[in-house]
Amino acid sequence: SNKSIGLITFSKRFIFIIIFLTILIFIRIQIMGGKPPQMPEVNNPVSYSNDTLTRVLTHNYIWSKNCELLVYPEYLSCDYQYKGIPLVESIEDKRNINSLVMWISLLIIPIICRKIISQVVIGYALLIITFLPASNIFFYVGFVVAERVLYLPSMGYCIIICLLLTHLSRNNEQLRGALSTFFIIYVAWNLRRTLRRNEDWENGLKLFESSLEALPGNEYLYWGLAQNIPLEDKRRESVLKKSLEINPEFDKSFLSLAELYLHQGREDEALEFAKTGVTLPRVMLQLWTKMMNILGEIWFRRKEYQLVLNVCHHVLIRDHDNVQALLNQANVYLMIGKKKESVEQFEKILKLDPNHSGAYNNLGVYYQEEGQLQKALDLYKKGSKVSGAETDKAFWNSYGALLCKMEKYKNAIKVYDKALSLDPNYEEAKYGKKYALNRISKSKP
């Protein structure tokens, strides 16, 4: 019979989907080394909750949030981590209504469409099975909500909606007209939303501003917005401080403010934020090392060499090959007369990071002071070809000084021009170029 043929066809399709998705999940698990993914708490806070009720309620709300994004994608965000979606910790939380609506809808649609249930099940299979790897059921994933995981489930959603509207309007002309009108308006609205979202992705500034409209209480989005505001713009500081109002222990903003104040020459404020940042209870290692190195840089400028060495010691205990800590340490050795140790550190840095123009520069300065000008020149020639030198004005300035010392004034002018192209107001490079030009003019008969 036709029903038997339809059931067999459906069964074949359903089995194919199950096998295909099982293979995909198996491959994914093998890529991860047979272990569930490891992620910091901020990426998926619910995975760190010890309360069973909180986990159940939050997961249900997150699933309902994904359904909402499929049905009504008006408020979209590029990131949902940190406090983008707070945990649902009690039955009284109003967000449980969203979860209830989701389950009622998922149960009612098959009842309404029971006459075409085999086709509806295909839609449900595409909707649910393709979402399972991101559902936190089998293993925790490294995100709260991610719009990208809805691409495949959206096919199931489209099938379900089309089947539902078709079934409802099959024997009712008036209802068919109303539903057709609704469907056209719905598609047109989604098209408009797509065009608007494309505009959001034109640049980082627009993207994070639009995301904050969806999640105004997310500290990470304020931090991301600040990264797209120029350093000279006063808004950058205020936006970073806004993120700290939301989360006073947000390590990324402590680091960004310390870097901003250091760039602006506000060393006391940079020192304060870096000191506080390294003592945060849940600071990430990478951010901790950066803030420790800022402390080292500031204390080096203030000639507090023992404090610099202490900072470097603590950083290198936790990160043996931290290039910035090795650089700070090498610079201190150079200043206190431990030249052999300094050279060894610079050479180690270049092994770890062959593109580190600062190490080339400092080694070149050392060999200049030792009178080994040709060796210094060879280092600068080699260093000038690495990518790090492209934005390192100090490297080109020191290179120009060496060329002047070797009386290669024409070459020195070219090198000083490179430094001035990076910073037209760089006084040392201006003076060096002027000196080279004077020496050339004096040498003419």
GROMACS .gro file of C-alpha atoms in nm, residues 80-257:
model
  178
   80TYR     CA    1   2.692   3.514   2.423
   81GLN     CA    2   2.965   3.414   2.670
   82TYR     CA    3   3.029   3.556   3.018
   83LYS     CA    4   2.702   3.702   3.152
   84GLY     CA    5   2.530   3.715   2.814
   85ILE     CA    6   2.274   3.465   2.940
   86PRO     CA    7   2.269   3.448   3.323
   87LEU     CA    8   2.201   3.111   3.488
   88VAL     CA    9   1.840   3.016   3.562
   89GLU     CA   10   1.868   2.921   3.927
   90SER     CA   11   1.506   2.882   4.044
   91ILE     CA   12   1.160   2.776   3.933
   92GLU     CA   13   1.037   3.131   3.996
   93ASP     CA   14   1.258   3.274   3.722
   94LYS     CA   15   1.031   3.423   3.451
   95ARG     CA   16   1.251   3.283   3.178
   96ASN     CA   17   1.114   2.937   3.253
   97ILE     CA   18   0.803   3.050   3.065
   98ASN     CA   19   1.014   3.056   2.747
   99SER     CA   20   1.118   2.697   2.811
  100LEU     CA   21   0.756   2.593   2.873
  101VAL     CA   22   0.637   2.759   2.551
  102MET     CA   23   0.912   2.578   2.358
  103TRP     CA   24   0.810   2.234   2.486
  104ILE     CA   25   0.437   2.296   2.437
  105SER     CA   26   0.500   2.410   2.077
  106LEU     CA   27   0.722   2.111   2.000
  107LEU     CA   28   0.453   1.875   2.134
  108ILE     CA   29   0.149   2.044   1.975
  109ILE     CA   30   0.279   2.061   1.616
  110PRO     CA   31   0.297   1.679   1.569
  111ILE     CA   32  -0.053   1.648   1.715
  112ILE     CA   33  -0.188   1.907   1.471
  113CYS     CA   34  -0.004   1.745   1.179
  114ARG     CA   35  -0.068   1.383   1.280
  115LYS     CA   36  -0.203   1.300   0.934
  116ILE     CA   37   0.137   1.380   0.781
  117ILE     CA   38   0.340   1.270   1.080
  118SER     CA   39   0.604   1.083   0.875
  119GLN     CA   40   0.698   1.403   0.694
  120VAL     CA   41   0.691   1.606   1.015
  121VAL     CA   42   0.927   1.359   1.180
  122ILE     CA   43   1.182   1.428   0.905
  123GLY     CA   44   1.167   1.796   0.994
  124TYR     CA   45   1.202   1.717   1.363
  125ALA     CA   46   1.495   1.485   1.292
  126LEU     CA   47   1.678   1.761   1.107
  127LEU     CA   48   1.589   2.014   1.376
  128ILE     CA   49   1.679   1.809   1.684
  129ILE     CA   50   1.945   1.560   1.579
  130THR     CA   51   2.163   1.823   1.407
  131PHE     CA   52   2.141   2.036   1.721
  132LEU     CA   53   2.231   1.756   1.965
  133PRO     CA   54   2.612   1.804   1.943
  134ALA     CA   55   2.565   2.165   2.058
  135SER     CA   56   2.297   2.089   2.318
  136ASN     CA   57   2.528   2.014   2.616
  137ILE     CA   58   2.350   1.680   2.660
  138PHE     CA   59   2.633   1.442   2.563
  139PHE     CA   60   2.922   1.674   2.650
  140TYR     CA   61   2.967   2.039   2.736
  141VAL     CA   62   3.055   2.274   2.453
  142GLY     CA   63   3.266   2.589   2.460
  143PHE     CA   64   2.982   2.838   2.416
  144VAL     CA   65   2.644   2.931   2.560
  145VAL     CA   66   2.463   3.017   2.238
  146ALA     CA   67   2.619   3.021   1.893
  147GLU     CA   68   2.412   3.123   1.594
  148ARG     CA   69   2.638   2.925   1.361
  149VAL     CA   70   2.515   2.591   1.504
  150LEU     CA   71   2.163   2.669   1.382
  151TYR     CA   72   2.243   2.642   1.011
  152LEU     CA   73   2.152   2.272   0.986
  153PRO     CA   74   1.864   2.283   1.240
  154SER     CA   75   1.714   2.571   1.042
  155MET     CA   76   1.644   2.328   0.755
  156GLY     CA   77   1.432   2.119   0.991
  157TYR     CA   78   1.256   2.433   1.114
  158CYS     CA   79   1.174   2.539   0.756
  159ILE     CA   80   1.030   2.194   0.678
  160ILE     CA   81   0.816   2.197   0.993
  161ILE     CA   82   0.679   2.548   0.929
  162CYS     CA   83   0.596   2.471   0.566
  163LEU     CA   84   0.423   2.145   0.657
  164LEU     CA   85   0.228   2.314   0.939
  165LEU     CA   86   0.105   2.602   0.722
  166THR     CA   87   0.021   2.369   0.433
  167HIS     CA   88  -0.172   2.131   0.659
  168LEU     CA   89  -0.366   2.410   0.831
  169SER     CA   90  -0.474   2.570   0.502
  170ARG     CA   91  -0.548   2.252   0.306
  171ASN     CA   92  -0.928   2.257   0.334
  172ASN     CA   93  -0.993   2.622   0.415
  173GLU     CA   94  -0.957   2.882   0.141
  174GLN     CA   95  -0.993   3.182   0.373
  175LEU     CA   96  -0.734   3.047   0.615
  176ARG     CA   97  -0.507   2.964   0.322
  177GLY     CA   98  -0.516   3.324   0.207
  178ALA     CA   99  -0.445   3.457   0.556
  179LEU     CA  100  -0.160   3.212   0.612
  180SER     CA  101  -0.013   3.285   0.267
  181THR     CA  102  -0.016   3.656   0.347
  182PHE     CA  103   0.146   3.587   0.684
  183PHE     CA  104   0.410   3.368   0.519
  184ILE     CA  105   0.501   3.635   0.261
  185ILE     CA  106   0.528   3.901   0.532
  186TYR     CA  107   0.739   3.668   0.748
  187VAL     CA  108   0.980   3.590   0.463
  188ALA     CA  109   1.004   3.960   0.372
  189TRP     CA  110   1.078   4.048   0.736
  190ASN     CA  111   1.354   3.787   0.751
  191LEU     CA  112   1.500   3.922   0.427
  192ARG     CA  113   1.506   4.273   0.576
  193ARG     CA  114   1.669   4.136   0.892
  194THR     CA  115   1.935   3.960   0.684
  195LEU     CA  116   2.021   4.282   0.501
  196ARG     CA  117   2.044   4.471   0.832
  197ARG     CA  118   2.266   4.199   0.979
  198ASN     CA  119   2.498   4.222   0.679
  199GLU     CA  120   2.543   4.591   0.761
  200ASP     CA  121   2.628   4.500   1.122
  201TRP     CA  122   2.916   4.286   0.997
  202GLU     CA  123   3.073   4.568   0.795
  203ASN     CA  124   3.321   4.637   1.076
  204GLY     CA  125   3.390   4.548   1.438
  205LEU     CA  126   3.248   4.871   1.576
  206LYS     CA  127   2.903   4.816   1.419
  207LEU     CA  128   2.907   4.449   1.511
  208PHE     CA  129   2.963   4.504   1.883
  209GLU     CA  130   2.726   4.801   1.897
  210SER     CA  131   2.447   4.589   1.746
  211SER     CA  132   2.532   4.300   1.979
  212LEU     CA  133   2.499   4.528   2.282
  213GLU     CA  134   2.144   4.606   2.173
  214ALA     CA  135   2.068   4.236   2.220
  215LEU     CA  136   2.277   4.182   2.535
  216PRO     CA  137   2.330   4.516   2.714
  217GLY     CA  138   2.450   4.340   3.030
  218ASN     CA  139   2.740   4.152   2.872
  219GLU     CA  140   3.080   4.283   2.987
  220TYR     CA  141   3.263   4.099   2.709
  221LEU     CA  142   3.073   4.292   2.441
  222TYR     CA  143   3.173   4.624   2.598
  223TRP     CA  144   3.534   4.505   2.599
  224GLY     CA  145   3.504   4.400   2.234
  225LEU     CA  146   3.354   4.738   2.145
  226ALA     CA  147   3.647   4.913   2.315
  227GLN     CA  148   3.896   4.717   2.103
  228ASN     CA  149   3.742   4.876   1.794
  229ILE     CA  150   3.763   5.233   1.926
  230PRO     CA  151   4.092   5.417   1.851
  231LEU     CA  152   4.337   5.455   2.140
  232GLU     CA  153   4.311   5.833   2.117
  233ASP     CA  154   3.932   5.830   2.151
  234LYS     CA  155   3.815   5.901   2.508
  235ARG     CA  156   3.522   5.665   2.459
  236ARG     CA  157   3.759   5.368   2.476
  237GLU     CA  158   3.834   5.430   2.842
  238SER     CA  159   3.470   5.490   2.937
  239VAL     CA  160   3.352   5.176   2.755
  240LEU     CA  161   3.615   4.963   2.931
  241LYS     CA  162   3.511   5.106   3.267
  242LYS     CA  163   3.149   5.024   3.181
  243SER     CA  164   3.247   4.659   3.143
  244LEU     CA  165   3.403   4.671   3.491
  245GLU     CA  166   3.080   4.815   3.632
  246ILE     CA  167   2.906   4.501   3.508
  247ASN     CA  168   3.182   4.267   3.626
  248PRO     CA  169   3.438   4.423   3.865
  249GLU     CA  170   3.665   4.117   3.819
  250PHE     CA  171   3.673   4.117   3.439
  251ASP     CA  172   4.041   4.046   3.366
  252LYS     CA  173   4.034   4.149   2.999
  253SER     CA  174   3.929   4.505   3.085
  254PHE     CA  175   4.194   4.536   3.356
  255LEU     CA  176   4.458   4.443   3.100
  256SER     CA  177   4.314   4.673   2.831
  257LEU     CA  178   4.299   4.971   3.069
   0.00000   0.00000   0.00000
